[in-house]
Amino acid sequence: MSEPESPQPAPLFFECGASWYWVLLGPVVGGLLMAIQNSGGYGFQPLIPTVMMVLVSGMLAIQVKAARIHTSVELTKSSLRQGTETIRVADILALYPEADRPTGWGKPQPQKWQESRALGELSGVPRRRVGVGLRLTGRRTVQAWARDHRRLRAALSELVPDTVPLGGPTETDIDDGSSW
């Protein structure tokens, strides 16, 4: 008999990345196409609307699956998963303060942590998500990200109470004894 698996800890923060409800757009497109055909006097001809429904649903299913893999976020007491990359919460030393939002015509200079690598295997912070600066062991700075970045920041601040002062990473770098 197999051993029972240890239960997964409940996530403190979770975002799935995308909703499967988008796939329902395929049947909606097929139904609209049938209604257009019928109102145009061509009668009930289901072949083309069915093909369109399958194509639209198939393409959207691929996009939703990719979004659920690459833009999902999960924070537990022991780990932070951003897409396909997972880091231990024990490796997070501090959080950087939230960046200022631009209010006028001129965009302010980004803070140093906003130029650092984003977690996950994407090239940057995904669209419609906001970065949260993290200070890691080994004098590394990375960006975590989420749609509800304030809730992620609040959950992270409960686990990691330290916050880097506004001076930025270059003025607050302290050698923690680890090497690259």
Tab-separated table of C-alpha atoms in Angstrom:
chain	number	residue	atom	x	y	z
A	1	MET	CA	0.000	0.000	0.000
A	2	SER	CA	1.280	3.490	-0.764
A	3	GLU	CA	2.075	6.033	1.878
A	4	PRO	CA	-0.369	8.910	2.197
A	5	GLU	CA	1.028	12.124	0.756
A	6	SER	CA	1.571	14.999	3.132
A	7	PRO	CA	-1.112	17.631	2.628
A	8	GLN	CA	-0.053	20.712	0.701
A	9	PRO	CA	0.010	23.847	2.839
A	10	ALA	CA	-2.819	26.248	2.141
A	11	PRO	CA	-1.665	29.138	-0.052
A	12	LEU	CA	-1.503	32.565	1.555
A	13	PHE	CA	-1.887	34.154	-1.882
A	14	PHE	CA	-2.938	32.609	-5.204
A	15	GLU	CA	-3.634	33.851	-8.727
A	16	CYS	CA	-4.441	31.306	-11.428
A	17	GLY	CA	-3.197	33.380	-14.379
A	18	ALA	CA	-6.268	33.040	-16.647
A	19	SER	CA	-9.816	31.728	-16.494
A	20	TRP	CA	-11.156	28.806	-18.494
A	21	TYR	CA	-14.319	30.837	-19.103
A	22	TRP	CA	-12.569	32.439	-22.093
A	23	VAL	CA	-12.933	29.118	-23.964
A	24	LEU	CA	-16.714	29.635	-23.924
A	25	LEU	CA	-16.171	32.393	-26.456
A	26	GLY	CA	-15.947	29.675	-29.160
A	27	PRO	CA	-19.554	28.491	-28.779
A	28	VAL	CA	-20.683	32.127	-28.577
A	29	VAL	CA	-18.944	32.869	-31.897
A	30	GLY	CA	-20.472	29.721	-33.450
A	31	GLY	CA	-23.956	30.697	-32.240
A	32	LEU	CA	-23.599	34.241	-33.555
A	33	LEU	CA	-22.403	32.960	-36.904
A	34	MET	CA	-25.432	30.620	-37.126
A	35	ALA	CA	-27.757	33.509	-36.235
A	36	ILE	CA	-26.153	35.687	-38.940
A	37	GLN	CA	-26.523	32.897	-41.507
A	38	ASN	CA	-30.154	32.336	-40.566
A	39	SER	CA	-31.024	36.046	-40.622
A	40	GLY	CA	-29.337	36.391	-44.021
A	41	GLY	CA	-31.739	33.866	-45.545
A	42	TYR	CA	-29.310	30.940	-45.862
A	43	GLY	CA	-31.142	28.755	-43.361
A	44	PHE	CA	-29.555	26.417	-40.825
A	45	GLN	CA	-26.099	25.339	-42.075
A	46	PRO	CA	-24.004	24.187	-39.095
A	47	LEU	CA	-20.725	23.214	-40.825
A	48	ILE	CA	-18.969	26.608	-40.950
A	49	PRO	CA	-20.184	27.783	-37.504
A	50	THR	CA	-19.042	24.471	-35.977
A	51	VAL	CA	-15.611	24.762	-37.596
A	52	MET	CA	-15.299	28.357	-36.327
A	53	MET	CA	-16.413	27.285	-32.839
A	54	VAL	CA	-13.768	24.538	-32.709
A	55	LEU	CA	-11.008	26.820	-34.045
A	56	VAL	CA	-11.768	29.714	-31.689
A	57	SER	CA	-12.180	27.423	-28.664
A	58	GLY	CA	-8.996	25.522	-29.517
A	59	MET	CA	-6.858	28.631	-29.875
A	60	LEU	CA	-8.242	30.143	-26.694
A	61	ALA	CA	-7.688	26.885	-24.797
A	62	ILE	CA	-4.014	26.940	-25.803
A	63	GLN	CA	-3.650	30.548	-24.645
A	64	VAL	CA	-5.448	29.932	-21.354
A	65	LYS	CA	-3.324	26.853	-20.626
A	66	ALA	CA	-0.135	28.833	-21.321
A	67	ALA	CA	-1.311	31.699	-19.109
A	68	ARG	CA	-2.172	29.296	-16.294
A	69	ILE	CA	1.348	27.841	-16.487
A	70	HIS	CA	3.420	30.986	-16.967
A	71	THR	CA	1.484	33.744	-15.145
A	72	SER	CA	0.134	31.967	-12.083
A	73	VAL	CA	1.318	32.990	-8.620
A	74	GLU	CA	1.248	30.970	-5.410
A	75	LEU	CA	2.654	31.976	-2.036
A	76	THR	CA	2.797	29.516	0.851
A	77	LYS	CA	4.624	29.816	4.167
A	78	SER	CA	7.654	28.083	2.694
A	79	SER	CA	7.753	29.039	-1.023
A	80	LEU	CA	6.828	31.611	-3.645
A	81	ARG	CA	5.989	30.248	-7.115
A	82	GLN	CA	5.873	32.690	-10.031
A	83	GLY	CA	4.983	30.872	-13.218
A	84	THR	CA	7.432	27.988	-13.463
A	85	GLU	CA	10.027	29.348	-11.015
A	86	THR	CA	9.856	28.646	-7.293
A	87	ILE	CA	11.955	30.301	-4.611
A	88	ARG	CA	12.060	29.603	-0.900
A	89	VAL	CA	10.627	32.272	1.389
A	90	ALA	CA	13.697	31.747	3.584
A	91	ASP	CA	15.818	33.209	0.733
A	92	ILE	CA	13.864	36.486	0.793
A	93	LEU	CA	15.623	38.959	3.057
A	94	ALA	CA	13.506	42.077	2.519
A	95	LEU	CA	10.871	43.821	0.413
A	96	TYR	CA	11.464	47.052	-1.453
A	97	PRO	CA	8.911	49.847	-0.964
A	98	GLU	CA	6.178	50.222	-3.551
A	99	ALA	CA	7.206	52.286	-6.569
A	100	ASP	CA	5.631	55.680	-7.171
A	101	ARG	CA	2.963	55.824	-9.858
A	102	PRO	CA	3.374	58.461	-12.570
A	103	THR	CA	0.792	61.227	-12.194
A	104	GLY	CA	1.756	63.762	-14.845
A	105	TRP	CA	3.178	63.895	-18.338
A	106	GLY	CA	6.689	63.031	-17.307
A	107	LYS	CA	7.377	59.479	-16.226
A	108	PRO	CA	9.606	59.231	-13.145
A	109	GLN	CA	12.832	57.293	-13.332
A	110	PRO	CA	12.266	53.653	-12.385
A	111	GLN	CA	13.700	52.538	-9.084
A	112	LYS	CA	16.705	50.216	-9.165
A	113	TRP	CA	14.691	47.130	-8.218
A	114	GLN	CA	12.303	47.740	-11.143
A	115	GLU	CA	15.175	47.100	-13.542
A	116	SER	CA	16.056	43.739	-11.994
A	117	ARG	CA	15.087	40.322	-13.298
A	118	ALA	CA	11.447	39.249	-13.029
A	119	LEU	CA	10.766	35.849	-11.480
A	120	GLY	CA	9.462	33.143	-13.784
A	121	GLU	CA	10.745	32.265	-17.213
A	122	LEU	CA	9.197	35.266	-18.972
A	123	SER	CA	11.440	38.101	-20.133
A	124	GLY	CA	9.808	40.626	-17.813
A	125	VAL	CA	6.808	41.342	-15.649
A	126	PRO	CA	3.737	40.033	-17.511
A	127	ARG	CA	1.197	42.505	-18.863
A	128	ARG	CA	-1.411	43.870	-16.442
A	129	ARG	CA	0.710	42.833	-13.495
A	130	VAL	CA	2.799	44.985	-11.186
A	131	GLY	CA	6.221	44.142	-9.811
A	132	VAL	CA	7.119	43.784	-6.139
A	133	GLY	CA	10.821	44.223	-5.395
A	134	LEU	CA	12.474	41.452	-3.371
A	135	ARG	CA	15.916	41.366	-1.808
A	136	LEU	CA	17.307	37.810	-1.837
A	137	THR	CA	20.306	36.144	-0.283
A	138	GLY	CA	23.530	36.495	-2.217
A	139	ARG	CA	22.981	40.234	-2.807
A	140	ARG	CA	20.395	39.499	-5.494
A	141	THR	CA	17.391	41.652	-6.327
A	142	VAL	CA	14.396	40.289	-8.251
A	143	GLN	CA	10.826	41.282	-9.032
A	144	ALA	CA	7.881	39.201	-7.950
A	145	TRP	CA	4.646	40.186	-9.702
A	146	ALA	CA	0.885	39.828	-9.444
A	147	ARG	CA	-2.328	41.467	-10.605
A	148	ASP	CA	-3.263	42.193	-7.002
A	149	HIS	CA	0.251	43.285	-6.081
A	150	ARG	CA	-0.830	45.010	-2.882
A	151	ARG	CA	-2.300	41.788	-1.495
A	152	LEU	CA	0.854	39.872	-2.507
A	153	ARG	CA	2.971	42.554	-0.842
A	154	ALA	CA	0.863	42.327	2.336
A	155	ALA	CA	1.153	38.533	2.431
A	156	LEU	CA	4.910	38.714	1.826
A	157	SER	CA	5.376	41.385	4.488
A	158	GLU	CA	3.806	39.062	7.064
A	159	LEU	CA	6.420	36.419	6.210
A	160	VAL	CA	9.335	38.807	5.641
A	161	PRO	CA	9.056	41.761	8.026
A	162	ASP	CA	12.122	43.662	6.760
A	163	THR	CA	11.727	46.468	4.244
A	164	VAL	CA	14.620	48.044	2.366
A	165	PRO	CA	14.786	51.808	3.030
A	166	LEU	CA	14.078	54.240	0.205
A	167	GLY	CA	17.828	54.645	-0.402
A	168	GLY	CA	17.717	51.737	-2.813
A	169	PRO	CA	19.642	48.530	-3.232
A	170	THR	CA	23.077	50.049	-3.877
A	171	GLU	CA	23.104	51.992	-0.620
A	172	THR	CA	21.682	49.174	1.453
A	173	ASP	CA	23.736	46.247	0.132
A	174	ILE	CA	25.255	44.410	3.035
A	175	ASP	CA	27.430	41.388	2.470
A	176	ASP	CA	25.537	38.498	4.020
A	177	GLY	CA	28.490	36.114	3.768
A	178	SER	CA	27.216	34.129	0.797
A	179	SER	CA	28.934	34.221	-2.562
A	180	TRP	CA	27.651	33.907	-6.104
